[in-house]
């Protein structure tokens, strides 16, 4: 599934670019950003494994919420100069791609209901 693959790529990028966050952010923004990104992937998978389209949509909506949380945390990290603008733009591009794919999947599943 393409959205799942791209979400995994997003997680990799976030882990890569948050590695250099200061030690003081180990249990703060760094952890929150990583957990939000991982939540995107895990909720896509959990929803896919559910037995109904309704459940799948529920987990995709949770995943979308985590993607929004990721977006906000990325903006904060940029505002606090915890990452470069180049890193931010690379991650944000992938986040937007995941969001688009997720939205398309949700639309197509709603048509099946």
PDB file of N, CA, C and O in Angstrom, residues 36-62:
ATOM      1  N   UNK A  36       4.458  10.878  17.025  1.00  0.00           N
ATOM      2  CA  UNK A  36       3.368  11.268  16.127  1.00  0.00           C
ATOM      3  C   UNK A  36       3.551  10.645  14.751  1.00  0.00           C
ATOM      4  O   UNK A  36       2.597  10.120  14.162  1.00  0.00           O
ATOM      5  N   UNK A  37       4.774  10.665  14.244  1.00  0.00           N
ATOM      6  CA  UNK A  37       5.044  10.080  12.918  1.00  0.00           C
ATOM      7  C   UNK A  37       4.838   8.569  12.925  1.00  0.00           C
ATOM      8  O   UNK A  37       4.248   8.010  11.998  1.00  0.00           O
ATOM      9  N   UNK A  38       5.304   7.912  13.974  1.00  0.00           N
ATOM     10  CA  UNK A  38       5.118   6.460  14.079  1.00  0.00           C
ATOM     11  C   UNK A  38       3.632   6.137  14.194  1.00  0.00           C
ATOM     12  O   UNK A  38       3.151   5.153  13.606  1.00  0.00           O
ATOM     13  N   UNK A  39       2.878   6.957  14.890  1.00  0.00           N
ATOM     14  CA  UNK A  39       1.445   6.757  15.032  1.00  0.00           C
ATOM     15  C   UNK A  39       0.733   6.781  13.680  1.00  0.00           C
ATOM     16  O   UNK A  39      -0.238   6.046  13.468  1.00  0.00           O
ATOM     17  N   UNK A  40       1.217   7.601  12.764  1.00  0.00           N
ATOM     18  CA  UNK A  40       0.638   7.647  11.419  1.00  0.00           C
ATOM     19  C   UNK A  40       0.711   6.254  10.791  1.00  0.00           C
ATOM     20  O   UNK A  40      -0.298   5.704  10.327  1.00  0.00           O
ATOM     21  N   UNK A  41       1.892   5.668  10.799  1.00  0.00           N
ATOM     22  CA  UNK A  41       2.102   4.350  10.201  1.00  0.00           C
ATOM     23  C   UNK A  41       1.291   3.276  10.922  1.00  0.00           C
ATOM     24  O   UNK A  41       0.601   2.473  10.281  1.00  0.00           O
ATOM     25  N   UNK A  42       1.366   3.264  12.238  1.00  0.00           N
ATOM     26  CA  UNK A  42       0.710   2.204  13.005  1.00  0.00           C
ATOM     27  C   UNK A  42      -0.806   2.227  12.849  1.00  0.00           C
ATOM     28  O   UNK A  42      -1.448   1.172  12.775  1.00  0.00           O
ATOM     29  N   UNK A  43      -1.384   3.406  12.762  1.00  0.00           N
ATOM     30  CA  UNK A  43      -2.832   3.486  12.605  1.00  0.00           C
ATOM     31  C   UNK A  43      -3.276   3.105  11.196  1.00  0.00           C
ATOM     32  O   UNK A  43      -4.351   2.527  11.030  1.00  0.00           O
ATOM     33  N   UNK A  44      -2.466   3.373  10.196  1.00  0.00           N
ATOM     34  CA  UNK A  44      -2.771   2.901   8.841  1.00  0.00           C
ATOM     35  C   UNK A  44      -2.823   1.381   8.836  1.00  0.00           C
ATOM     36  O   UNK A  44      -3.763   0.769   8.326  1.00  0.00           O
ATOM     37  N   UNK A  45      -1.826   0.760   9.425  1.00  0.00           N
ATOM     38  CA  UNK A  45      -1.752  -0.707   9.462  1.00  0.00           C
ATOM     39  C   UNK A  45      -2.884  -1.299  10.289  1.00  0.00           C
ATOM     40  O   UNK A  45      -3.538  -2.261   9.863  1.00  0.00           O
ATOM     41  N   UNK A  46      -3.121  -0.730  11.468  1.00  0.00           N
ATOM     42  CA  UNK A  46      -4.173  -1.285  12.317  1.00  0.00           C
ATOM     43  C   UNK A  46      -5.534  -1.202  11.625  1.00  0.00           C
ATOM     44  O   UNK A  46      -6.311  -2.146  11.652  1.00  0.00           O
ATOM     45  N   UNK A  47      -5.797  -0.080  10.986  1.00  0.00           N
ATOM     46  CA  UNK A  47      -7.063   0.060  10.269  1.00  0.00           C
ATOM     47  C   UNK A  47      -7.189  -0.917   9.118  1.00  0.00           C
ATOM     48  O   UNK A  47      -8.256  -1.507   8.900  1.00  0.00           O
ATOM     49  N   UNK A  48      -6.108  -1.114   8.401  1.00  0.00           N
ATOM     50  CA  UNK A  48      -6.117  -2.039   7.260  1.00  0.00           C
ATOM     51  C   UNK A  48      -6.437  -3.462   7.711  1.00  0.00           C
ATOM     52  O   UNK A  48      -7.117  -4.204   7.007  1.00  0.00           O
ATOM     53  N   UNK A  49      -5.974  -3.835   8.880  1.00  0.00           N
ATOM     54  CA  UNK A  49      -6.180  -5.189   9.402  1.00  0.00           C
ATOM     55  C   UNK A  49      -7.559  -5.390  10.024  1.00  0.00           C
ATOM     56  O   UNK A  49      -7.908  -6.510  10.369  1.00  0.00           O
ATOM     57  N   UNK A  50      -8.316  -4.316  10.188  1.00  0.00           N
ATOM     58  CA  UNK A  50      -9.646  -4.439  10.763  1.00  0.00           C
ATOM     59  C   UNK A  50     -10.598  -5.073   9.755  1.00  0.00           C
ATOM     60  O   UNK A  50     -10.354  -5.080   8.555  1.00  0.00           O
ATOM     61  N   UNK A  51     -11.711  -5.557  10.266  1.00  0.00           N
ATOM     62  CA  UNK A  51     -12.613  -6.343   9.426  1.00  0.00           C
ATOM     63  C   UNK A  51     -13.651  -5.512   8.671  1.00  0.00           C
ATOM     64  O   UNK A  51     -14.365  -6.052   7.848  1.00  0.00           O
ATOM     65  N   UNK A  52     -13.731  -4.221   8.951  1.00  0.00           N
ATOM     66  CA  UNK A  52     -14.755  -3.433   8.262  1.00  0.00           C
ATOM     67  C   UNK A  52     -14.176  -2.125   7.722  1.00  0.00           C
ATOM     68  O   UNK A  52     -13.191  -1.597   8.240  1.00  0.00           O
ATOM     69  N   UNK A  53     -14.826  -1.631   6.698  1.00  0.00           N
ATOM     70  CA  UNK A  53     -14.443  -0.339   6.117  1.00  0.00           C
ATOM     71  C   UNK A  53     -14.627   0.772   7.143  1.00  0.00           C
ATOM     72  O   UNK A  53     -13.807   1.690   7.222  1.00  0.00           O
ATOM     73  N   UNK A  54     -15.683   0.670   7.952  1.00  0.00           N
ATOM     74  CA  UNK A  54     -15.939   1.676   8.987  1.00  0.00           C
ATOM     75  C   UNK A  54     -14.764   1.757   9.964  1.00  0.00           C
ATOM     76  O   UNK A  54     -14.294   2.852  10.299  1.00  0.00           O
ATOM     77  N   UNK A  55     -14.270   0.601  10.417  1.00  0.00           N
ATOM     78  CA  UNK A  55     -13.115   0.586  11.320  1.00  0.00           C
ATOM     79  C   UNK A  55     -11.871   1.121  10.628  1.00  0.00           C
ATOM     80  O   UNK A  55     -11.087   1.875  11.226  1.00  0.00           O
ATOM     81  N   UNK A  56     -11.678   0.736   9.377  1.00  0.00           N
ATOM     82  CA  UNK A  56     -10.526   1.206   8.606  1.00  0.00           C
ATOM     83  C   UNK A  56     -10.546   2.735   8.541  1.00  0.00           C
ATOM     84  O   UNK A  56      -9.536   3.397   8.803  1.00  0.00           O
ATOM     85  N   UNK A  57     -11.691   3.299   8.213  1.00  0.00           N
ATOM     86  CA  UNK A  57     -11.817   4.754   8.142  1.00  0.00           C
ATOM     87  C   UNK A  57     -11.531   5.410   9.488  1.00  0.00           C
ATOM     88  O   UNK A  57     -10.892   6.465   9.549  1.00  0.00           O
ATOM     89  N   UNK A  58     -12.000   4.785  10.553  1.00  0.00           N
ATOM     90  CA  UNK A  58     -11.749   5.310  11.901  1.00  0.00           C
ATOM     91  C   UNK A  58     -10.245   5.436  12.157  1.00  0.00           C
ATOM     92  O   UNK A  58      -9.764   6.488  12.608  1.00  0.00           O
ATOM     93  N   UNK A  59      -9.493   4.391  11.857  1.00  0.00           N
ATOM     94  CA  UNK A  59      -8.048   4.416  12.099  1.00  0.00           C
ATOM     95  C   UNK A  59      -7.319   5.344  11.123  1.00  0.00           C
ATOM     96  O   UNK A  59      -6.319   5.963  11.488  1.00  0.00           O
ATOM     97  N   UNK A  60      -7.827   5.460   9.909  1.00  0.00           N
ATOM     98  CA  UNK A  60      -7.232   6.419   8.974  1.00  0.00           C
ATOM     99  C   UNK A  60      -7.444   7.843   9.456  1.00  0.00           C
ATOM    100  O   UNK A  60      -6.569   8.698   9.284  1.00  0.00           O
ATOM    101  N   UNK A  61      -8.574   8.102  10.084  1.00  0.00           N
ATOM    102  CA  UNK A  61      -8.810   9.434  10.648  1.00  0.00           C
ATOM    103  C   UNK A  61      -7.891   9.710  11.830  1.00  0.00           C
ATOM    104  O   UNK A  61      -7.400  10.831  11.991  1.00  0.00           O
ATOM    105  N   UNK A  62      -7.633   8.707  12.638  1.00  0.00           N
ATOM    106  CA  UNK A  62      -6.667   8.865  13.728  1.00  0.00           C
ATOM    107  C   UNK A  62      -5.280   9.139  13.147  1.00  0.00           C
ATOM    108  O   UNK A  62      -4.551  10.023  13.617  1.00  0.00           O
TER     109      UNK A  62
END
